[in-house]
PDB file of C-alpha atoms and ligand atoms in Angstrom:
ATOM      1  CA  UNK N   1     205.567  36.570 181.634  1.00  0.00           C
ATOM      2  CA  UNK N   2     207.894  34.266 179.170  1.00  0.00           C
ATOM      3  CA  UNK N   3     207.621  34.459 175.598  1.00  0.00           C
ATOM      4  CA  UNK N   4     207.259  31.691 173.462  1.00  0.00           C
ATOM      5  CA  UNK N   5     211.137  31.894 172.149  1.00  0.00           C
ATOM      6  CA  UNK N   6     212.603  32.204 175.949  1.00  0.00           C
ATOM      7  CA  UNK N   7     210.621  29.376 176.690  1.00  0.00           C
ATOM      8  CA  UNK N   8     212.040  27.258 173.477  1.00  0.00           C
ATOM      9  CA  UNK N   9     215.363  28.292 174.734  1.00  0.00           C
ATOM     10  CA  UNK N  10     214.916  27.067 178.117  1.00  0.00           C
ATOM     11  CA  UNK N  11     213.537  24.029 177.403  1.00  0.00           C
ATOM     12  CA  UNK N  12     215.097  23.478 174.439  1.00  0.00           C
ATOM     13  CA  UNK N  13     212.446  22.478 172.733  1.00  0.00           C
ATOM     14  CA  UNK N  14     212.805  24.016 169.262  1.00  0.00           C
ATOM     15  CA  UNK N  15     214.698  22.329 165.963  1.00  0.00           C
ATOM     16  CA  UNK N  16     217.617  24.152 166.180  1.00  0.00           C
ATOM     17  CA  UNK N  17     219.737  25.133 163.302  1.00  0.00           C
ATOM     18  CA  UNK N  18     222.038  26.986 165.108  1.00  0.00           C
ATOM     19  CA  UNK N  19     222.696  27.468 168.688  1.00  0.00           C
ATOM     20  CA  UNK N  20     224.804  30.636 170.209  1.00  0.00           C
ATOM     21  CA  UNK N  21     225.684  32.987 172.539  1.00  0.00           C
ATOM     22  CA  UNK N  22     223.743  35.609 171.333  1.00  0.00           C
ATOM     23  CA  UNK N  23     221.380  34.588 168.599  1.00  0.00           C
ATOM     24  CA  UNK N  24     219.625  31.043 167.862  1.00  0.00           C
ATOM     25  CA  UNK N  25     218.023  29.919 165.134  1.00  0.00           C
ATOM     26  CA  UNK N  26     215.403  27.019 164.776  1.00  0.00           C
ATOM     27  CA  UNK N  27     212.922  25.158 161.700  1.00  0.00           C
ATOM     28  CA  UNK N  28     209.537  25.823 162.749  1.00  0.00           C
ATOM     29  CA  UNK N  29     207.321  22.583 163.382  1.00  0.00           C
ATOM     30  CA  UNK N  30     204.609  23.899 160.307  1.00  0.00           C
ATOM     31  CA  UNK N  31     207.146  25.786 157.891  1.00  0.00           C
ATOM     32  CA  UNK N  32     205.949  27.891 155.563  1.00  0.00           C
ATOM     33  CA  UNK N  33     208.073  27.456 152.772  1.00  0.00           C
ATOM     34  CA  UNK N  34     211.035  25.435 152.220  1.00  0.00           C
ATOM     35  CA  UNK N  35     214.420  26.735 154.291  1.00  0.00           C
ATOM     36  CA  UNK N  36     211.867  28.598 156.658  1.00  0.00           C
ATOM     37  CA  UNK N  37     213.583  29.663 159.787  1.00  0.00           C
ATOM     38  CA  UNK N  38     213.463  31.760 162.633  1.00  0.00           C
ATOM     39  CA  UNK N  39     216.275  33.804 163.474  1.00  0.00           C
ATOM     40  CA  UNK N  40     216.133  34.946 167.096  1.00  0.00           C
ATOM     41  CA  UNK N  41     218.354  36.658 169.973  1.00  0.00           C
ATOM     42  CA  UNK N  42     219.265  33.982 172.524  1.00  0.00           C
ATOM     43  CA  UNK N  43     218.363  36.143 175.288  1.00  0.00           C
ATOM     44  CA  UNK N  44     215.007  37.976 175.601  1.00  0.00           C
ATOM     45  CA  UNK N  45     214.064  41.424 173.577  1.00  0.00           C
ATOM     46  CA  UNK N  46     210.827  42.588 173.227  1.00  0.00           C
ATOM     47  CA  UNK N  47     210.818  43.716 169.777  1.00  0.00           C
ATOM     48  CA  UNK N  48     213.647  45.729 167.402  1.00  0.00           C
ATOM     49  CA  UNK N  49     212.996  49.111 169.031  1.00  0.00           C
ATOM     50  CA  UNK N  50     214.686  47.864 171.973  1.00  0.00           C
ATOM     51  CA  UNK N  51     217.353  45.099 171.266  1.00  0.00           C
ATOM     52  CA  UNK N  52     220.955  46.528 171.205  1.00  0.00           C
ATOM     53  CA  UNK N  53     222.479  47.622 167.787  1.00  0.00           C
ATOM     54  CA  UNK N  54     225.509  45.269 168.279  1.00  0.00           C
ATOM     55  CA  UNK N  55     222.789  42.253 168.831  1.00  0.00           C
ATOM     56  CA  UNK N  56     221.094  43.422 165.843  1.00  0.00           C
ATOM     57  CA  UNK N  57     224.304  43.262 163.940  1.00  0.00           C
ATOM     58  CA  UNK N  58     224.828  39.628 164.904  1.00  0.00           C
ATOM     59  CA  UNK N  59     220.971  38.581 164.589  1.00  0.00           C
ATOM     60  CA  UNK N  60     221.685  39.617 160.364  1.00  0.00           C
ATOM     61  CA  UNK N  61     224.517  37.943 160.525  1.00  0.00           C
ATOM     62  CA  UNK N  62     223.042  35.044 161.000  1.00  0.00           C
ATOM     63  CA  UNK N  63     220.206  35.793 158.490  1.00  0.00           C
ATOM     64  CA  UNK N  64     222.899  35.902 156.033  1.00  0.00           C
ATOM     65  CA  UNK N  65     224.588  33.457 156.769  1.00  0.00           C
ATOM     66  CA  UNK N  66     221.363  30.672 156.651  1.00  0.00           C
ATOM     67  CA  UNK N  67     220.471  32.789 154.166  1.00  0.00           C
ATOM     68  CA  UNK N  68     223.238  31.837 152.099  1.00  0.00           C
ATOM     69  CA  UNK N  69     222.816  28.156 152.968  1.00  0.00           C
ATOM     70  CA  UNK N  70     219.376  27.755 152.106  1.00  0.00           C
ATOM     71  CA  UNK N  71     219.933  29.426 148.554  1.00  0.00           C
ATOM     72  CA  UNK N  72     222.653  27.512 147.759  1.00  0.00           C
ATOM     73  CA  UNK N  73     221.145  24.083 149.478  1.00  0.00           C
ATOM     74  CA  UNK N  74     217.399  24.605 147.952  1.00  0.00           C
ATOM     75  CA  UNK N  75     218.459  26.275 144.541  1.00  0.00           C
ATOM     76  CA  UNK N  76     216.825  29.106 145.585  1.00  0.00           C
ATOM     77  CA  UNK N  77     216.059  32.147 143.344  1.00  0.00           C
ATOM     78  CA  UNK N  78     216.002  34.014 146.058  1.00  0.00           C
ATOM     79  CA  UNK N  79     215.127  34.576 149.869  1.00  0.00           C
ATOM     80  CA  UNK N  80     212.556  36.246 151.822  1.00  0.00           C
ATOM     81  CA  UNK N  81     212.897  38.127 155.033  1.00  0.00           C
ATOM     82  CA  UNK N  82     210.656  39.669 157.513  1.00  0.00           C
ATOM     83  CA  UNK N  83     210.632  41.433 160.737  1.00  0.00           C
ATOM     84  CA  UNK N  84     208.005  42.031 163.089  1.00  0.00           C
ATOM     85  CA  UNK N  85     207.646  44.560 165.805  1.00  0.00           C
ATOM     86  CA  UNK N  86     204.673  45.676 167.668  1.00  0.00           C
ATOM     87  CA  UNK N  87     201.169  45.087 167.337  1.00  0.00           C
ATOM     88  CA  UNK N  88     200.677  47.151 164.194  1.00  0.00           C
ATOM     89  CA  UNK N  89     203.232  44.803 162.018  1.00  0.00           C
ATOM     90  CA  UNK N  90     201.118  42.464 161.492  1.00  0.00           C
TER      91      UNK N  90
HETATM   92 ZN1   ZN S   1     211.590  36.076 175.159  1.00  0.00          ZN
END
């Protein structure tokens, strides 16, 4: 079975804001909020309990990096982040 970011990445299908290695990050097609993004490893991990630290590391990065550029690009206040893993997050 292929989840629905593999498949974006293998299709390339998304609306990418940044394309690497190791993590990818695309606009969703119904944001909800302005600067919304999703900030994803390039390859496939089921959830945080089981992506490696060091992927982790760059996946934040990232965050901070778009999160940066959306503050500074929307006049932002601030930013909001969030992390899902496993069927009780939600
Ligand atoms: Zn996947």
């Amino acid at each position: 079975m292929t989840c629905v970011f593999c498949c974006l990445i293998s299709e390339n299908t998304a609306r990418w804001i940044f394309r690497g290695p190791t993590v990818s990050a695309f606009a969703p097609l119904d944001p909800l909020a302005p600067g919304h993004a999703l900030v994803i490893p390039t390859s496939h991990y089921a959830d945080i309990f089981g992506t490696p630290p060091e992927v982790l590391a760059e996946t934040m990065a990232l965050v901070q990096r778009l999160s940066g550029t959306m503050r500074t690009a929307l006049k932002a206040g601030g930013v909001n982040i969030l992390s899902a893993s496993g069927p009780g997050s939600a």
